[in-house]
Short mmCIF file of C-alpha atoms and ligand atoms in Angstrom, two decimals:
data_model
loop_
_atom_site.label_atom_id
_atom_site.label_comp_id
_atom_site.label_asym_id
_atom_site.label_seq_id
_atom_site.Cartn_x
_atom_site.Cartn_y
_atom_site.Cartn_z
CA UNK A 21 82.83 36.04 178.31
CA UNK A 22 81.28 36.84 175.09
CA UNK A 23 83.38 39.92 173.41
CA UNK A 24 84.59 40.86 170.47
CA UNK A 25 86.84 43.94 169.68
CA UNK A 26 86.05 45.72 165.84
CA UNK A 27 87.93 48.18 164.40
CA UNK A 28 86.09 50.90 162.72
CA UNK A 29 88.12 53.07 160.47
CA UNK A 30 87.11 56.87 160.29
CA UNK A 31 88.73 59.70 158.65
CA UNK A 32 92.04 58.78 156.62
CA UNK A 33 93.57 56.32 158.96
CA UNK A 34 91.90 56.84 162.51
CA UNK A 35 90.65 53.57 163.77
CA UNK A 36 87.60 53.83 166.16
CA UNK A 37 87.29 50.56 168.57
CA UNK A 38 84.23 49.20 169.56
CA UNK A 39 84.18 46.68 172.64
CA UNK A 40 80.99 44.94 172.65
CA UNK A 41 79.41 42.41 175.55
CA UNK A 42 77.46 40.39 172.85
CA UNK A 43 75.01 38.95 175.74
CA UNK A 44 74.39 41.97 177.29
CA UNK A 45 74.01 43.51 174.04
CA UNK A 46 76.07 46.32 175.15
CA UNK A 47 79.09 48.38 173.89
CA UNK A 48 82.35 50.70 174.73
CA UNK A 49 84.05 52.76 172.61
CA UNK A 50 87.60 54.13 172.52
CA UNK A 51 88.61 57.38 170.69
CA UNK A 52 85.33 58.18 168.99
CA UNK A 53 86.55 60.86 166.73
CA UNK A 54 83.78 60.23 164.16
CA UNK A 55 80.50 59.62 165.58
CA UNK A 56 78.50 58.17 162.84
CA UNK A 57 80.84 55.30 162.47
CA UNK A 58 80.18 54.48 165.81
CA UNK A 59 76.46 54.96 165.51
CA UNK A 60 76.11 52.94 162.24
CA UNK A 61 78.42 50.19 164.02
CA UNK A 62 75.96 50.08 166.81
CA UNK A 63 73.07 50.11 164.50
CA UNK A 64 74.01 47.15 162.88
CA UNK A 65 74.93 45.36 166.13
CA UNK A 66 71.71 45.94 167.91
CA UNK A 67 74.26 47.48 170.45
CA UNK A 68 73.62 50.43 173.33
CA UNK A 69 76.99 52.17 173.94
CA UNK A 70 76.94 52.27 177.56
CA UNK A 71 81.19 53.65 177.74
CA UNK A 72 83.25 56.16 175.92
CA UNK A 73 86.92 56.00 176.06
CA UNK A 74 89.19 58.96 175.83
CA UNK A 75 93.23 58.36 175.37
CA UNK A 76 93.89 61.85 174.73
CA UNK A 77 92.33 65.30 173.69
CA UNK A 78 93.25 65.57 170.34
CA UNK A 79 89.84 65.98 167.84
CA UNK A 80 90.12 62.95 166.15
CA UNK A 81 89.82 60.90 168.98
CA UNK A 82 87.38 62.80 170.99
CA UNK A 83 85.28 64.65 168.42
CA UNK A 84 82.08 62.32 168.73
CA UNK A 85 81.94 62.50 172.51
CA UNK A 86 79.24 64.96 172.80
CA UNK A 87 77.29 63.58 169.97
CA UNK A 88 77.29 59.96 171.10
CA UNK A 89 76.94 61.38 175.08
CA UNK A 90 73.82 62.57 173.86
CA UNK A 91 71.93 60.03 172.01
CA UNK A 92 73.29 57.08 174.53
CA UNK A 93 73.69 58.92 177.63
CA UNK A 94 77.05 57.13 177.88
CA UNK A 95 79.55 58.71 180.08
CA UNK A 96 82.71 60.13 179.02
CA UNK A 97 86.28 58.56 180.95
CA UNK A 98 89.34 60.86 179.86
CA UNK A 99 92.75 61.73 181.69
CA UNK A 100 92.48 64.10 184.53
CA UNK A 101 95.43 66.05 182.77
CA UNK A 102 93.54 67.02 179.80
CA UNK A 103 90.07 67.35 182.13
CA UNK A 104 89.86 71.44 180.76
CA UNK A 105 90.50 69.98 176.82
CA UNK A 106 87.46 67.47 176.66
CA UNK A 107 84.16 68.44 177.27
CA UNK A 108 81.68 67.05 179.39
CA UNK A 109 83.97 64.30 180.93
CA UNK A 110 81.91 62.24 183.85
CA UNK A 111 84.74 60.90 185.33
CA UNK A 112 88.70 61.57 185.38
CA UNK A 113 91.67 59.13 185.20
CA UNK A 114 95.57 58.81 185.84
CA UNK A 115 97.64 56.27 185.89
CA UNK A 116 97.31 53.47 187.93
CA UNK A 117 93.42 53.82 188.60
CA UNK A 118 90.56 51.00 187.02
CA UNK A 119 87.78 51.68 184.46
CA UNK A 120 84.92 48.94 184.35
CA UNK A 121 82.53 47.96 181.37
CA UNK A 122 80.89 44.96 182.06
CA UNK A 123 82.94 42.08 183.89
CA UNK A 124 86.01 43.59 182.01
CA UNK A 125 88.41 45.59 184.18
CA UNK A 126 91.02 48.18 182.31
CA UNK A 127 94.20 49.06 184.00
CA UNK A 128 94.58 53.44 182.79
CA UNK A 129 98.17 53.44 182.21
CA UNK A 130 99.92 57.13 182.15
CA UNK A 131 101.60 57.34 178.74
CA UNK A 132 102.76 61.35 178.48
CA UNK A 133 104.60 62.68 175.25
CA UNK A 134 102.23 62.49 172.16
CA UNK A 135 100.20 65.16 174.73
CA UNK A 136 101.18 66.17 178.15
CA UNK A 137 98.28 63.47 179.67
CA UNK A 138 98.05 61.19 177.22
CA UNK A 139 96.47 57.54 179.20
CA UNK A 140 96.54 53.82 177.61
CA UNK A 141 93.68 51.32 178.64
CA UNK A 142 95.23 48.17 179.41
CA UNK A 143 92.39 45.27 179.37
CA UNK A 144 93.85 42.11 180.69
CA UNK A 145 90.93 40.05 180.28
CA UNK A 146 90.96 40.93 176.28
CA UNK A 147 95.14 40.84 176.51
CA UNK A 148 94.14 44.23 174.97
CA UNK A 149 96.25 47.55 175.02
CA UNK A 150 94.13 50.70 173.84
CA UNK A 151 97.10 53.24 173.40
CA UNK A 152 96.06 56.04 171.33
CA UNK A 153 98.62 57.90 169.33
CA UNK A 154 101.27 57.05 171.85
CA UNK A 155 102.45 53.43 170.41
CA UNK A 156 102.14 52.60 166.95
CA UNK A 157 102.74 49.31 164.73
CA UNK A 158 106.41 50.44 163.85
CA UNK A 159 106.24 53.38 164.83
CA UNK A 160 105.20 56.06 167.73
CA UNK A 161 103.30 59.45 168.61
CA UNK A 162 104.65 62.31 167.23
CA UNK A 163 106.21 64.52 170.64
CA UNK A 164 103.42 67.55 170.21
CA UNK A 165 103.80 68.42 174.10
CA UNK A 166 106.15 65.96 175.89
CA UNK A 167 109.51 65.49 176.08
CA UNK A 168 111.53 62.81 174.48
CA UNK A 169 112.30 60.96 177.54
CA UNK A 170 108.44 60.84 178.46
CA UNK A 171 107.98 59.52 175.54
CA UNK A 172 110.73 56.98 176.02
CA UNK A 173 109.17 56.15 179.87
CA UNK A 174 105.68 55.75 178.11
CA UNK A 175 107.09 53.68 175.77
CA UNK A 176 109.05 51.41 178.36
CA UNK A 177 106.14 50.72 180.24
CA UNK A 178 103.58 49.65 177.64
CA UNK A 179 106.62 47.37 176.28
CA UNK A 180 106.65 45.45 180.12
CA UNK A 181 103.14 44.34 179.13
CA UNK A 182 103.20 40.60 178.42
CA UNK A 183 103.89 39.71 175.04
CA UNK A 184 100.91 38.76 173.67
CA UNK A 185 99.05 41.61 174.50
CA UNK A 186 97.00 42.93 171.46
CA UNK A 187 98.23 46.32 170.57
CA UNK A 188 94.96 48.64 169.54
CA UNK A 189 96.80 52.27 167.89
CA UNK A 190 94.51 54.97 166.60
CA UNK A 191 96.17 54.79 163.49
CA UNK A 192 97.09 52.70 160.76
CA UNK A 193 100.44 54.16 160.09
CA UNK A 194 102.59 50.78 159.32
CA UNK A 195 103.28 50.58 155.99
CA UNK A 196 104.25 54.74 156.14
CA UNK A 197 106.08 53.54 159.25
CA UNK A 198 108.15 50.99 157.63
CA UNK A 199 109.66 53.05 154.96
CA UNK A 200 111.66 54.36 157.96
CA UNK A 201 111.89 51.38 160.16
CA UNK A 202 113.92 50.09 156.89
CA UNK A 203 116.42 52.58 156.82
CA UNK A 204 117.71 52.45 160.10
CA UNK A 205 117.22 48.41 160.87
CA UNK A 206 118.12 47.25 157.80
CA UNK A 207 119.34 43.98 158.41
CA UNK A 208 116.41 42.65 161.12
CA UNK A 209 114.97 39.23 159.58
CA UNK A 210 111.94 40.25 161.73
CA UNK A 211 111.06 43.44 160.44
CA UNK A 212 111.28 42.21 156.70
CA UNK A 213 109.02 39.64 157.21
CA UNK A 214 106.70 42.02 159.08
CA UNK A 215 107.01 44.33 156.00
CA UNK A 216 106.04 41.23 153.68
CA UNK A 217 103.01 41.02 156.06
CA UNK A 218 102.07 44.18 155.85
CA UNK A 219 102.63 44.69 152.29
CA UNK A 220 99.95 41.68 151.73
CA UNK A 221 97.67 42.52 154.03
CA UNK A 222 97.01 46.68 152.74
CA UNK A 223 97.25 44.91 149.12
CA UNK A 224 93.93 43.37 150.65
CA UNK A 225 92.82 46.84 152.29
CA UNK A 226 92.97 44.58 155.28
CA UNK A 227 94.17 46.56 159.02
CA UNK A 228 97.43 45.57 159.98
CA UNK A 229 96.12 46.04 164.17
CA UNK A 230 96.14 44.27 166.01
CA UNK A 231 99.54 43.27 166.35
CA UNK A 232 101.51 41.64 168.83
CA UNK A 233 103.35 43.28 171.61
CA UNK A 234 105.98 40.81 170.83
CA UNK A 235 106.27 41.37 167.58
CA UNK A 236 106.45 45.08 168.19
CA UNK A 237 109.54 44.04 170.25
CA UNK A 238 111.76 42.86 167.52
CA UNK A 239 110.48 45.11 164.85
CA UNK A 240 109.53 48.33 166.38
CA UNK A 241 113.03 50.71 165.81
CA UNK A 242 111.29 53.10 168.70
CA UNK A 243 111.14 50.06 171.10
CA UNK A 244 114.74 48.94 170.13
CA UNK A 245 117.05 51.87 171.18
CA UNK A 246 118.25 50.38 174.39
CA UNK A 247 119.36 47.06 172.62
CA UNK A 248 123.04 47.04 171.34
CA UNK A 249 122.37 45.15 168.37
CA UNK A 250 119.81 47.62 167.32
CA UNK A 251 122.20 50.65 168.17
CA UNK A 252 124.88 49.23 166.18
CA UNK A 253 122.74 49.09 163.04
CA UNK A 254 122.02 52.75 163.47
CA UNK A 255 125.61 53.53 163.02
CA UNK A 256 125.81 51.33 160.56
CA UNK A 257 123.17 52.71 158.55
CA UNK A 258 124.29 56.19 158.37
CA UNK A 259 122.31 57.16 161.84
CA UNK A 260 124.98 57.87 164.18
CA UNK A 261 124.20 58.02 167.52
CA UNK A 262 126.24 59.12 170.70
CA UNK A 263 126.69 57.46 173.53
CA UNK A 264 124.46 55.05 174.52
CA UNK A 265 121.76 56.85 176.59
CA UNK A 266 118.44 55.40 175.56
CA UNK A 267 115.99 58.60 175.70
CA UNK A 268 118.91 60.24 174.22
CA UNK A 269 118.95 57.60 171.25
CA UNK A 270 115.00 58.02 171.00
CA UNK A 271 114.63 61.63 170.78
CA UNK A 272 117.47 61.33 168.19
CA UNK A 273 115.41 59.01 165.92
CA UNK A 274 112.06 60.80 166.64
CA UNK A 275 113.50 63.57 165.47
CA UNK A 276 114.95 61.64 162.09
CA UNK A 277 111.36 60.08 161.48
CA UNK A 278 110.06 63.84 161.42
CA UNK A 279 112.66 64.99 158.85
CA UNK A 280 112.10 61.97 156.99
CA UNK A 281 107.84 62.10 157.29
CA UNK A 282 108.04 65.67 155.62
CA UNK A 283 109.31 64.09 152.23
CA UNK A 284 112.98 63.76 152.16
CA UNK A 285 113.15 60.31 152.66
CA UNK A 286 116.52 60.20 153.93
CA UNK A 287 118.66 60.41 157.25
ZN1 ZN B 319 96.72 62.62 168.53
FE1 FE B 320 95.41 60.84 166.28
#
């Protein structure tokens, strides 16, 4: 049961994950937008990438499929809704259905709203979650083609997962995250001491994946809008919401994080 998970950064703040069966000497790869990351990765691992991983169609997740395809000869596994958006996929996935590399099993897990078929690989023998740009440390996907209550469904179901499953984004977004998570949770003990974390660990251009499910759980505003506590803060903090519908509540602070992304910095 020899693996080990590393986190290859590409781009700005992609980060490229490379599963590797150390024994076998042989390697998957999730969201290879980059493909000489991967291939210098593999290089200096003495590794043969036998699996590509696809969460979603976007470019920087899929754009060193074909490359990689080609030199390895490793097939391609993407969702069967975005089949016509990714080339040369060998086999197509939904939710509920099983991907294999080595003795590992994956559970694809449908997670619509970042894009209309937008999967998660759930690895229990890792406790790993591979989620794309659907759940991220303090944050979540921007909604490009779902709805806000997809979103809020996607997000439900990655949050049953047990606690200490490792969450795997594509990006690292939690520091830029937590400027807003601050605003509107002001007074949760857990979130500042996540902050403090994070703060440390970027000081030390260290990743701040993986991260707890559980933690995510107390700190992650977009995981918090069914809990009173939470929704009582967002009045509190200048973020009224109405009613207490929980999608509702979500697609209200979705939209807030994208007014506040494009530079106001307030609700
Ligand atoms: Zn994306
Ligand atoms: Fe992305």
């Amino acid at each position: 049961m020899g693996f080990s998970i590393d986190l290859l950064p590409a781009f700005a703040d992609n980060y490229i994950y490379l599963v590797s069966d150390v024994a076998l000497g042989l390697a998957m790869v999730v969201d290879p937008g980059d493909p000489e990351v991967v291939r210098r990765a593999l290089q200096k691992k003495d590794l043969h990438l036998a699996l590509i991983l696809n969460t979603h169609h976007h470019s920087d997740h899929i754009g060193g499929n074909a490359k990689l395809q080609r030199e390895y000869g490793a097939p391609i596994i993407g969702p069967t809704l975005e089949q016509h958006r990714i080339e040369g996929m060998a086999r197509a996935v939904e939710n509920g259905d099983l991907v294999t590399f080595s003795d590992l099993r994956g559970q694809v897990i449908g997670t619509p709203g970042h894009t209309s078929g937008h999967i998660s690989f759930y690895f229990p023998g890792l406790k790993a979650l591979f989620c794309g740009d659907t759940l991220f440390s303090l944050g979540c996907g921007r909604l490009f083609e779902g709805s806000a209550s997809q979103m809020w469904q996607s997000l439900t179901t990655l949050r049953g997962l047990p606690d200490d499953t490792l969450v795997y984004a594509g990006h690292e977004y939690t520091e830029e995250n937590g400027h807003f998570a601050q605003v509107v949770d002001k007074d949760n003990l857990d979130l500042k001491q996540r902050l403090a974390d994070v703060a440390t660990l970027r000081r030390k251009g260290k990743p701040t994946l993986p991260v707890t499910l559980g933690d995510e759980k107390k700190t992650n505003p977009f995981l918090r809008v069914d809990c009173p506590d939470f929704q009582k803060s967002l009045a509190k903090n200048g973020f009224p919401v109405d009613g207490t519908d929980p999608a509702a509540i979500f697609g209200a602070l979705r939209a807030g994080k994208d007014r506040f992304d494009s530079g106001t910095k307030t609700l």
